[in-house]
Short mmCIF file of C-alpha atoms and ligand atoms in Angstrom, two decimals:
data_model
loop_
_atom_site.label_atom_id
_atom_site.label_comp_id
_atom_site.label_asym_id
_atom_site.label_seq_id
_atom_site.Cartn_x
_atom_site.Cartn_y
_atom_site.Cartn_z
CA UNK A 1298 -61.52 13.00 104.41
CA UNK A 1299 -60.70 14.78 101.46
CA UNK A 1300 -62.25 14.03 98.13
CA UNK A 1301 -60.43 13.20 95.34
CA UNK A 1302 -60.32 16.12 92.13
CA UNK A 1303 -59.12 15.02 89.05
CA UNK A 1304 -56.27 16.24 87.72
CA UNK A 1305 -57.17 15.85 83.94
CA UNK A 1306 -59.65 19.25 84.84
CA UNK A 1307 -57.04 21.03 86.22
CA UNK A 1308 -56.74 23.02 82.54
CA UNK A 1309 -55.33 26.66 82.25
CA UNK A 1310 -57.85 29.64 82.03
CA UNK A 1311 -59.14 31.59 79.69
CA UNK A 1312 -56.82 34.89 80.37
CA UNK A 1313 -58.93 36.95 78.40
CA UNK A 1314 -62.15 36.71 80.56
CA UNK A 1315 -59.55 38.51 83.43
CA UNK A 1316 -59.40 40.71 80.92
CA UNK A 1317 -63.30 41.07 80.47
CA UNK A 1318 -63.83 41.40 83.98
CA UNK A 1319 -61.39 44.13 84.40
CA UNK A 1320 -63.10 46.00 81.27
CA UNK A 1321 -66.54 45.67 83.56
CA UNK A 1322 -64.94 47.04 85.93
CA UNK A 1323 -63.64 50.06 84.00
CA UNK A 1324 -66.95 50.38 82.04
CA UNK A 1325 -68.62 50.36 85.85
CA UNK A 1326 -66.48 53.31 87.21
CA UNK A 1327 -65.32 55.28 83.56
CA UNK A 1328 -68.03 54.26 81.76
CA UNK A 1329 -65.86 54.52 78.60
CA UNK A 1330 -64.50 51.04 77.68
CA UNK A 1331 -63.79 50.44 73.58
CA UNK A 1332 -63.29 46.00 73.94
CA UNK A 1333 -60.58 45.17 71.40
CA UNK A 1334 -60.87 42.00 73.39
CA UNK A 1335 -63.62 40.11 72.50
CA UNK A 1336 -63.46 37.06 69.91
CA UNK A 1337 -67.19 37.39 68.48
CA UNK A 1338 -69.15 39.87 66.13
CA UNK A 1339 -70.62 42.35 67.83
CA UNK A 1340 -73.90 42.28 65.63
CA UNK A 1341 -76.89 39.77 66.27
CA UNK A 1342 -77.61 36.72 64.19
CA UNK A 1343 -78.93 37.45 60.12
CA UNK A 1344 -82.49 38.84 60.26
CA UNK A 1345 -84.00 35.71 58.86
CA UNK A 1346 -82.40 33.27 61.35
CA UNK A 1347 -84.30 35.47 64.12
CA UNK A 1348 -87.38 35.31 62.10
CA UNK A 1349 -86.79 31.58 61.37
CA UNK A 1350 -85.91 31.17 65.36
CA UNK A 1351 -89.74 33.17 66.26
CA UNK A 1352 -91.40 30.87 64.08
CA UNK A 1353 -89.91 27.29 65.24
CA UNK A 1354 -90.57 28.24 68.86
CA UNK A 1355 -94.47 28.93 68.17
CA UNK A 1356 -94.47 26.18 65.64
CA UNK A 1357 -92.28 23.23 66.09
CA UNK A 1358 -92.18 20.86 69.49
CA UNK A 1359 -88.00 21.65 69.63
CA UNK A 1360 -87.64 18.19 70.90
CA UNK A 1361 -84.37 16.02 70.71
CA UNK A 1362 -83.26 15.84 66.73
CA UNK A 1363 -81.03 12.86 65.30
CA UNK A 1364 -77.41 12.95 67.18
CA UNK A 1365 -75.95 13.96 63.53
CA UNK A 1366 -78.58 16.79 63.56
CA UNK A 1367 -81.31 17.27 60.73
CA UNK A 1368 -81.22 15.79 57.69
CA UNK A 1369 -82.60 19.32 55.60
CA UNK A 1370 -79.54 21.13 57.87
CA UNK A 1371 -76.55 18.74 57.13
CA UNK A 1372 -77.78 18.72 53.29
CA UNK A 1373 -77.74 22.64 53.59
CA UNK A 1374 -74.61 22.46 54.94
CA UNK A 1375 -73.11 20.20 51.61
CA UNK A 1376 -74.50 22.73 49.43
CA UNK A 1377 -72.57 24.95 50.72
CA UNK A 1378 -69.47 23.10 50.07
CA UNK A 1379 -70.44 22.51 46.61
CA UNK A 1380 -71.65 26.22 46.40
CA UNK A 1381 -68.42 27.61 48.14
CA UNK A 1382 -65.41 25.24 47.46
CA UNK A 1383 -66.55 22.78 44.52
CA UNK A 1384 -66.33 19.90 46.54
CA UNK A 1385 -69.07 17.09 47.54
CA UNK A 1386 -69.60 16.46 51.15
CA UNK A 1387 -71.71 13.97 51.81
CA UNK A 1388 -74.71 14.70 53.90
CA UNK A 1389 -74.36 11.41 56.19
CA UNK A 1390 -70.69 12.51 56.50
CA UNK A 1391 -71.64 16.35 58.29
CA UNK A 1392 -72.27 16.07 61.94
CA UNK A 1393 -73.93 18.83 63.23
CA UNK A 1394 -72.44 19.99 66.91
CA UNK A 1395 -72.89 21.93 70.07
CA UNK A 1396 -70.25 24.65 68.35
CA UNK A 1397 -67.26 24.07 67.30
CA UNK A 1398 -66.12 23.13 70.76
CA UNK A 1399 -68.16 19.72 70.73
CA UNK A 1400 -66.64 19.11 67.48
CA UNK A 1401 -63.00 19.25 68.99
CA UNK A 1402 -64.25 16.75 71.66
CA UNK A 1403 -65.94 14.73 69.42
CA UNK A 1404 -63.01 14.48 66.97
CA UNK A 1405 -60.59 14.11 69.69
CA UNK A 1406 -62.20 10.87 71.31
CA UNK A 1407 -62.86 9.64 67.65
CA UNK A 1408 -59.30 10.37 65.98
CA UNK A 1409 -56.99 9.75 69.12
CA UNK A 1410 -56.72 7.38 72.38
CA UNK A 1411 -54.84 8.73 75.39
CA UNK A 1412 -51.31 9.05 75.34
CA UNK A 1413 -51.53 9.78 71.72
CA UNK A 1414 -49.47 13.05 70.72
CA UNK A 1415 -50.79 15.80 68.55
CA UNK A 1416 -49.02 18.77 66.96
CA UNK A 1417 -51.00 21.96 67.94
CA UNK A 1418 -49.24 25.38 66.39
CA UNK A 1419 -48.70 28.37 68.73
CA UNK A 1420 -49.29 31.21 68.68
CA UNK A 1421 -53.07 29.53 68.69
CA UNK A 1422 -56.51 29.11 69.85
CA UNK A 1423 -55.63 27.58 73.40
CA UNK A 1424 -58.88 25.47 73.69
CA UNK A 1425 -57.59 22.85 71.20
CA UNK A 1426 -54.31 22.04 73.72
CA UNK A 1427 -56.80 22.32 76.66
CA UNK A 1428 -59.26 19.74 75.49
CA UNK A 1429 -56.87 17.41 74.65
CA UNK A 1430 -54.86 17.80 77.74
CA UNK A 1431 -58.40 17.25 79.86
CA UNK A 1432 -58.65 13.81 77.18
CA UNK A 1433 -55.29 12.28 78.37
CA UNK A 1434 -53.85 13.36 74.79
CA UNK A 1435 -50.32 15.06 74.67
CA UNK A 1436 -50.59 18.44 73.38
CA UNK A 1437 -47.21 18.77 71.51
CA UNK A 1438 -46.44 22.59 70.75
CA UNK A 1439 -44.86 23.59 67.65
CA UNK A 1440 -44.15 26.87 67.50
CA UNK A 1441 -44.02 29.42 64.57
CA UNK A 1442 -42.89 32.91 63.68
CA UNK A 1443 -43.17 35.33 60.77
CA UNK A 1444 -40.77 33.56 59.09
CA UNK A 1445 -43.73 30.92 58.43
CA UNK A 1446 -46.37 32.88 58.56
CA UNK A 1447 -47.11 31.58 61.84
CA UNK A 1448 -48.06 28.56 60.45
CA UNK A 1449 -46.94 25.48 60.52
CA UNK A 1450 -44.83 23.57 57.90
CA UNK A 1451 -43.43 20.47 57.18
CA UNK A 1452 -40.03 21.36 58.32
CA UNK A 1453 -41.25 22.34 61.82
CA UNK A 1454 -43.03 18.73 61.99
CA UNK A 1455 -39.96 16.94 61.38
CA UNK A 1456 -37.99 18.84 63.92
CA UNK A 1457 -40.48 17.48 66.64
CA UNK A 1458 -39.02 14.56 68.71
CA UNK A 1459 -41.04 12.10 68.67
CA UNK A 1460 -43.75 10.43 66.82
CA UNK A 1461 -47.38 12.14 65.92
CA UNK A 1462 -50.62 10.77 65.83
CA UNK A 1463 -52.06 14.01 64.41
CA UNK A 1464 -52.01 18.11 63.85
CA UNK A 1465 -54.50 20.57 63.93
CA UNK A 1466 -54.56 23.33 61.70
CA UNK A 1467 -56.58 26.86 61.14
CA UNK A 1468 -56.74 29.20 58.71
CA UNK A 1469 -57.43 31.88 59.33
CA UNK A 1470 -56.06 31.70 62.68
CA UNK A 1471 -56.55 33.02 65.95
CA UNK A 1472 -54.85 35.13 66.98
CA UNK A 1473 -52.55 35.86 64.02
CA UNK A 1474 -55.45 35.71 61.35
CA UNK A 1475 -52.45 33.90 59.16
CA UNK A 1476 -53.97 31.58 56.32
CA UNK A 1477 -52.69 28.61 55.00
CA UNK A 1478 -52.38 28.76 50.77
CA UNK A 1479 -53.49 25.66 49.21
CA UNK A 1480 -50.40 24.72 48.40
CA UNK A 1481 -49.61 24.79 51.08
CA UNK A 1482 -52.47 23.40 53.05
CA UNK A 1483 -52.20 20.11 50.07
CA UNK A 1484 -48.35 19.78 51.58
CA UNK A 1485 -49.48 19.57 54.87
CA UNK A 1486 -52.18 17.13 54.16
CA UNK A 1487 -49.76 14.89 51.94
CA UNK A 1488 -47.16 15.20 54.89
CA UNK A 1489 -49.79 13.97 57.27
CA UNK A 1490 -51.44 10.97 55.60
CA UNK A 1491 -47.75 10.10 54.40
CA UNK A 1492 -47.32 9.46 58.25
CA UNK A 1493 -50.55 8.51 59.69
CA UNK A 1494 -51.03 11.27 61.17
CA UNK A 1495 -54.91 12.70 61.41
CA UNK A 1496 -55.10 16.05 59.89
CA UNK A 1497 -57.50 18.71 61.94
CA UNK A 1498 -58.71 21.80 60.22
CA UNK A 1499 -60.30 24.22 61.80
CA UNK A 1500 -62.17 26.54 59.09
CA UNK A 1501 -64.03 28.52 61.69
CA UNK A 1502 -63.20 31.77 60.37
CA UNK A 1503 -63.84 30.78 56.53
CA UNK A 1504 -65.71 33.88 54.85
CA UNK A 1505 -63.34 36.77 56.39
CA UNK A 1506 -60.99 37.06 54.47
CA UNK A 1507 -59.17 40.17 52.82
CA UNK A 1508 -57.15 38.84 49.94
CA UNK A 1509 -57.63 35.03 48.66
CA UNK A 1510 -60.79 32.82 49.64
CA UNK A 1511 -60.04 30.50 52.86
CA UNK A 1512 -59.25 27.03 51.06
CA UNK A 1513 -60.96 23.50 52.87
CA UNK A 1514 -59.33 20.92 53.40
CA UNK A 1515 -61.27 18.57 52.40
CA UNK A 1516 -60.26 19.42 49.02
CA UNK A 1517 -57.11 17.76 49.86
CA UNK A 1518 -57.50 15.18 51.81
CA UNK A 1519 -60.40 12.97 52.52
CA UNK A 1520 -59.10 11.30 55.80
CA UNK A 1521 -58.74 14.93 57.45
CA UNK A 1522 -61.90 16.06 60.11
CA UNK A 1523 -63.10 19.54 59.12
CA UNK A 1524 -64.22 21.59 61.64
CA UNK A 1525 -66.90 24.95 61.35
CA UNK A 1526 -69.18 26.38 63.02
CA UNK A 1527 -71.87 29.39 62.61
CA UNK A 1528 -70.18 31.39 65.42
CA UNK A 1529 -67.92 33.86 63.18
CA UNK A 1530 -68.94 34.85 59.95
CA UNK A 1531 -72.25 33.64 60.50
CA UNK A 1532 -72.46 35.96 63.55
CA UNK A 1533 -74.28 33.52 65.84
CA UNK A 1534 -71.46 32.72 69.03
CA UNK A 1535 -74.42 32.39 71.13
CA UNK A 1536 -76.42 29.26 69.23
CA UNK A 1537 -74.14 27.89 70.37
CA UNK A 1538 -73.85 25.46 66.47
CA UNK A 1539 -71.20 24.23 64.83
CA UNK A 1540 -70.20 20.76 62.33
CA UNK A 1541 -67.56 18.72 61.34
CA UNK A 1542 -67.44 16.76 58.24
CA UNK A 1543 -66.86 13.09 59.18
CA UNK A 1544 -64.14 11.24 57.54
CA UNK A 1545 -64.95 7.81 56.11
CA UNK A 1546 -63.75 6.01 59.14
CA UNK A 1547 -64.96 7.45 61.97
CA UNK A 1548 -68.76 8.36 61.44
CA UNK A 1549 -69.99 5.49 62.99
CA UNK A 1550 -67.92 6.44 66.35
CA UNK A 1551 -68.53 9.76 66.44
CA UNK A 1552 -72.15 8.92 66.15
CA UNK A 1553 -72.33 6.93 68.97
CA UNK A 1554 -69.87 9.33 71.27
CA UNK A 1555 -72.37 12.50 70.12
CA UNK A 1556 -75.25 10.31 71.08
CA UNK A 1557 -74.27 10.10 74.88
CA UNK A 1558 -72.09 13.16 75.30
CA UNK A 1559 -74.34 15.49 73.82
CA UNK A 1560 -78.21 13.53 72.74
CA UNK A 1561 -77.91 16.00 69.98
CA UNK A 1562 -77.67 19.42 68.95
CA UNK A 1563 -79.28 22.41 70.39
CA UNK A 1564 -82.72 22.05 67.62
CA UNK A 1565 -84.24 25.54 67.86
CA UNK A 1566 -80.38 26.85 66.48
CA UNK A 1567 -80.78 24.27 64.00
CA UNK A 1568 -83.88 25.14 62.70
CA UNK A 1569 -83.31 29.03 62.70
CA UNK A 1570 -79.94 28.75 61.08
CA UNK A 1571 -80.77 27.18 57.89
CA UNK A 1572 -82.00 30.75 56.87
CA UNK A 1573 -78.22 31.86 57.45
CA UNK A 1574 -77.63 30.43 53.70
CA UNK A 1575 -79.81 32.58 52.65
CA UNK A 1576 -78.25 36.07 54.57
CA UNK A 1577 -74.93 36.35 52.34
CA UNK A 1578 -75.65 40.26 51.85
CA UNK A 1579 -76.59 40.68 55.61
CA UNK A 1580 -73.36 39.01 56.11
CA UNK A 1581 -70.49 40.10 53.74
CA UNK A 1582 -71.76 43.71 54.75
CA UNK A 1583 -69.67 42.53 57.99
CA UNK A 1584 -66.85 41.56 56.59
CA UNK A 1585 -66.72 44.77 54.53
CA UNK A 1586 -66.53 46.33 58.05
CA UNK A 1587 -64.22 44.61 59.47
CA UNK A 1588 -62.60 44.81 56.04
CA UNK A 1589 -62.16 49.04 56.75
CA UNK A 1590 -61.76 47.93 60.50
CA UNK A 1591 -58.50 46.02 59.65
CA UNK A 1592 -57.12 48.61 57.10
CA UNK A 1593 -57.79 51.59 59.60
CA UNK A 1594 -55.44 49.42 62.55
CA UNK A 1595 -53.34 48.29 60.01
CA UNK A 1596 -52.49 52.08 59.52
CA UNK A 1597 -52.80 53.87 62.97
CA UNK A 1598 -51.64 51.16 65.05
CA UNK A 1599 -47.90 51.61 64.31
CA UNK A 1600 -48.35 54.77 64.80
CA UNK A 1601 -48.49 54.11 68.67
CA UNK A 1602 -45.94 51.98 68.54
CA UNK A 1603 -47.30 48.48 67.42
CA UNK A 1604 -45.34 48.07 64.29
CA UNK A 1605 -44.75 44.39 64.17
CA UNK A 1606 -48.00 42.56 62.88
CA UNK A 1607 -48.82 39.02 62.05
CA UNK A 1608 -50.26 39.71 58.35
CA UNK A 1609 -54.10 39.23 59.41
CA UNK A 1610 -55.11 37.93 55.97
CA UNK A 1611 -58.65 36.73 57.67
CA UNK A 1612 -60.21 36.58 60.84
CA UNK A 1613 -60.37 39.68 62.81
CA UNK A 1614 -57.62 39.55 64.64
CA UNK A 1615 -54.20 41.80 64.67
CA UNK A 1616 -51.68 40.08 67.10
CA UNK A 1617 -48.77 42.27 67.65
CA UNK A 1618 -45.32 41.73 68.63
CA UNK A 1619 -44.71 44.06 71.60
CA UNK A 1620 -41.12 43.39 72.56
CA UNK A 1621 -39.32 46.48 73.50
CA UNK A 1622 -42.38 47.39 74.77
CA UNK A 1623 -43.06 44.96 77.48
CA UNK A 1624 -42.14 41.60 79.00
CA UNK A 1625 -45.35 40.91 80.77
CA UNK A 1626 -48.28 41.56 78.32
CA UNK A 1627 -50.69 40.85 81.57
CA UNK A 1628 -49.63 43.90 83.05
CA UNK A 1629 -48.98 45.91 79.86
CA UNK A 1630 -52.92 45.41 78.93
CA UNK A 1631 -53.96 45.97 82.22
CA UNK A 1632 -51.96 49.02 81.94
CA UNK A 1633 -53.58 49.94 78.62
CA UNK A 1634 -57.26 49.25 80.18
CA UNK A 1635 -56.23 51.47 83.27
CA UNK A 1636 -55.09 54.22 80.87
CA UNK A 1637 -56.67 54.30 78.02
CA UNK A 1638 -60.31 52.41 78.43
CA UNK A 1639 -58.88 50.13 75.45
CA UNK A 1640 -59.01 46.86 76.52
CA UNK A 1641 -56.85 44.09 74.37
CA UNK A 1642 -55.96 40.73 74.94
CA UNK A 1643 -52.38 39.14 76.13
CA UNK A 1644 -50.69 36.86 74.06
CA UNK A 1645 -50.02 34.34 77.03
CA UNK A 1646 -53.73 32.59 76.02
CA UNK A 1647 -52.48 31.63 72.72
CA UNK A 1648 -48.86 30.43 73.44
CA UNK A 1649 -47.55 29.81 76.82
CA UNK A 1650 -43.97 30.79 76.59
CA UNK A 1651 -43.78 33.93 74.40
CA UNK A 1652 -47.15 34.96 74.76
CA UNK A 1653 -45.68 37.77 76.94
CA UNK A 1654 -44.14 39.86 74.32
CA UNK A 1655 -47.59 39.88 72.16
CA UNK A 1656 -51.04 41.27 72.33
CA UNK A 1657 -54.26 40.60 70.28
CA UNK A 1658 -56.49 43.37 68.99
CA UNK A 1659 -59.88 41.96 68.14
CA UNK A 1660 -61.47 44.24 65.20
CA UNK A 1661 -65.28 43.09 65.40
CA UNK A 1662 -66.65 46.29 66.73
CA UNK A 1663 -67.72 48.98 64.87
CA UNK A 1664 -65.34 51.10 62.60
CA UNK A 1665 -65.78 54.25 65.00
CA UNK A 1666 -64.44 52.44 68.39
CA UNK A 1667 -61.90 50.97 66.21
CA UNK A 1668 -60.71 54.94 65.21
CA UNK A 1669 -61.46 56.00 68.93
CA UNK A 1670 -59.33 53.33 70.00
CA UNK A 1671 -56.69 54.14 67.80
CA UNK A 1672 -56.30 57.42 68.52
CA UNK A 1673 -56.83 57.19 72.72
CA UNK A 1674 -53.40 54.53 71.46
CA UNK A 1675 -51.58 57.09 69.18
CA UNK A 1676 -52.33 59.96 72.77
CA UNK A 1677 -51.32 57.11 75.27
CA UNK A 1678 -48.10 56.15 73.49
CA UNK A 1679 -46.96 60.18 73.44
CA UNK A 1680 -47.69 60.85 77.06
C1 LIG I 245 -59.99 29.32 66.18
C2 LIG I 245 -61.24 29.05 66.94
N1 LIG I 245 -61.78 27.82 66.89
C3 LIG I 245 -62.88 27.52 67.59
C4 LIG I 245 -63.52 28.46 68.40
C5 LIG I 245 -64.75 28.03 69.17
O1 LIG I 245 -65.91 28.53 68.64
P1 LIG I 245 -67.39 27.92 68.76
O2 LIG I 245 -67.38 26.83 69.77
O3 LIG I 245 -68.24 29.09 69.16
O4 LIG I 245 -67.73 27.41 67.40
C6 LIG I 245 -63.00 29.75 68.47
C7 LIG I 245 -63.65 30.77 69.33
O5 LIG I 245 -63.19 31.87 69.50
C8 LIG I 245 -61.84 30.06 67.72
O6 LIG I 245 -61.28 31.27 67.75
#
């Protein structure tokens, strides 16, 4: 007899490891693959996390730590705050987590029960409608344009039927690297604790930015869950270490749900990370690369024909609207990979009915593939 699956893991892929396969593929037989796919840095972890990460695994048992993680890394962690926003987060509050990832999960079992609806923006990171599909929690897709920024507003909230229970915000975003001002971000906070709704903000990509600093928002709202994480500017996807800061009235469950999803946090990541505080030079020297990264697509890439770009304020991300170009941006990058040895991303991860007139360019690599690339673009487009 046949065994029952679940249907609540029955999520959509990931397109863009299809993508990553393919470029193995190309790399195996052409040996001359430039990924414009990939959502991490492409350098290792600061020099003194490594060196922090050496020591603790000669010197330190690495055993389980508290579910909330250590004590000397969540007070690290509200320095920062104070250091990089002005605002006090209390150290009970942070919750340190298995990325940002277990901090969705977490937040989603705390914040909402199943059957609850939650506005997720599109274009957007896909994971946040997956997770709370897989939770029993109605993903409800609001979708934006240029005309917003590709954000979402109050306006596009009310013209949602039905109720709410929450939204989820980022800024900078993936995959438009749009940005929320904090005016902005303040009338979306106001709009959601006006209606009971639990504000989400996910400030994983805080610290690139290429005009104005990323605002928290926590400095609007204290019922909102903030979500980080070490994986982007702190160049460490692979610790696999993230937090959230805790609103008032959840800590208590999210404590207990960390404790028996996850025990707690991996510890060698938390030990070696604390040095990451200290690594701002090591650091900003990669956002001043993908600073000239972002400036140097920003120029050339119109020049092959991608002339309609979400503004990228942060992040390092260019998602471009390819219509006129393509109806089926599957095929279109494949055709790119096969071509060219460029390999981007389809829009269909980050919003399932129009991803298939965009494409995401990730700019992490180094400034020299990101020329290459540009110009095997500017050669493809004229042949
Ligand atoms: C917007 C956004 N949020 C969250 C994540 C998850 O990151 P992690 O679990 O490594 O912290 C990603 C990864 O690409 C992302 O782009």
């Amino acid at each position: 007899m046949a065994l029952k699956a679940a249907g609540r893991g029955a999520i959509p892929p990931f397109h863009v490891m299809d993508v990553m396969l393919r470029a193995a593929r190309r790399q195996r037989t052409h040996g001359d693959v430039l990924h414009l796919e990939v959502g991490q840095p492409s350098t290792a972890a600061p020099a003194k996390v490594i060196a922090a990460a050496q020591a603790a695994l000669t010197g330190d048992v690495l055993g389980y730590t508290d579910a909330y993680g250590l004590m000397a890394l969540r007070e690290r962690i509200s320095d920062h705050y104070a250091a990089e926003y002005g605002v006090t987060a209390d150290p009970r509050r942070i919750a340190v987590t298995t990325g940002s990832s277990g901090a969705f999960v977490l937040s989603f079992l705390a914040a909402f029960e199943a059957g609850d609806r939650v506005a997720c923006a599109t274009p957007g990171y896909p994971a946040y409608r997956n997770i709370l599909q897989a939770l029993g929690v109605e993903a409800v897709i609001v979708e934006t344009g240029p005309e917003t920024n590709y954000q979402p507003t109050p306006a596009l909230l009310d013209a949602v039927q039905g109720s709410l229970d929450g939204l989820i915000v980022a800024s900078p975003s993936n995959p438009t690297g749009a940005m929320i001002g904090g005016e902005d971000l303040r009338t979306l906070a106001d709009y959601c604790r006006g209606r009971g709704m639990r504000l989400i903000s996910d400030e994983i990509y805080h610290g690139i930015t290429y005009a104005a600093p990323a605002e928290t928002a926590l400095s609007h709202d204290e019922t909102c869950i903030v979500v980080n994480s070490f994986s982007k500017y702190f160049s460490m996807t692979g610790w696999r270490l993230g937090w959230m800061v805790v609103p008032e009235d959840l800590p208590r469950s999210v404590e207990c749900l960390a404790q028996n999803l996850f025990i707690s946090p991996p510890t060698l990541s938390q030990l070696a990370c604390m040095a990451a505080f200290d690594s701002r030079d090591e650091l900003d020297a990669n956002v001043a690369r993908y600073a000239e990264n972002r400036k140097l697509l920003l120029r050339e890439l119109p020049k092959a024909g991608f002339d309609k770009l979400a503004s990228a304020d942060g992040a390092f991300y260019i998602y471009a609207d390819v219509t006129g170009m393509t109806g089926d941006s599957r095929a279109f990058c494949g055709q790119i990979l096969d071509q060219t040895g460029v390999a981007i991303t389809p829009g269909v991860d980050f919003d399932p009915r129009r991803g298939n007139r965009f494409v995401r360019f990730s700019f992490s690599g180094s400034t020299e593939d990101m020329a290459t690339a540009a110009g095997r673009l500017i050669d493809w487009r004229k042949s």
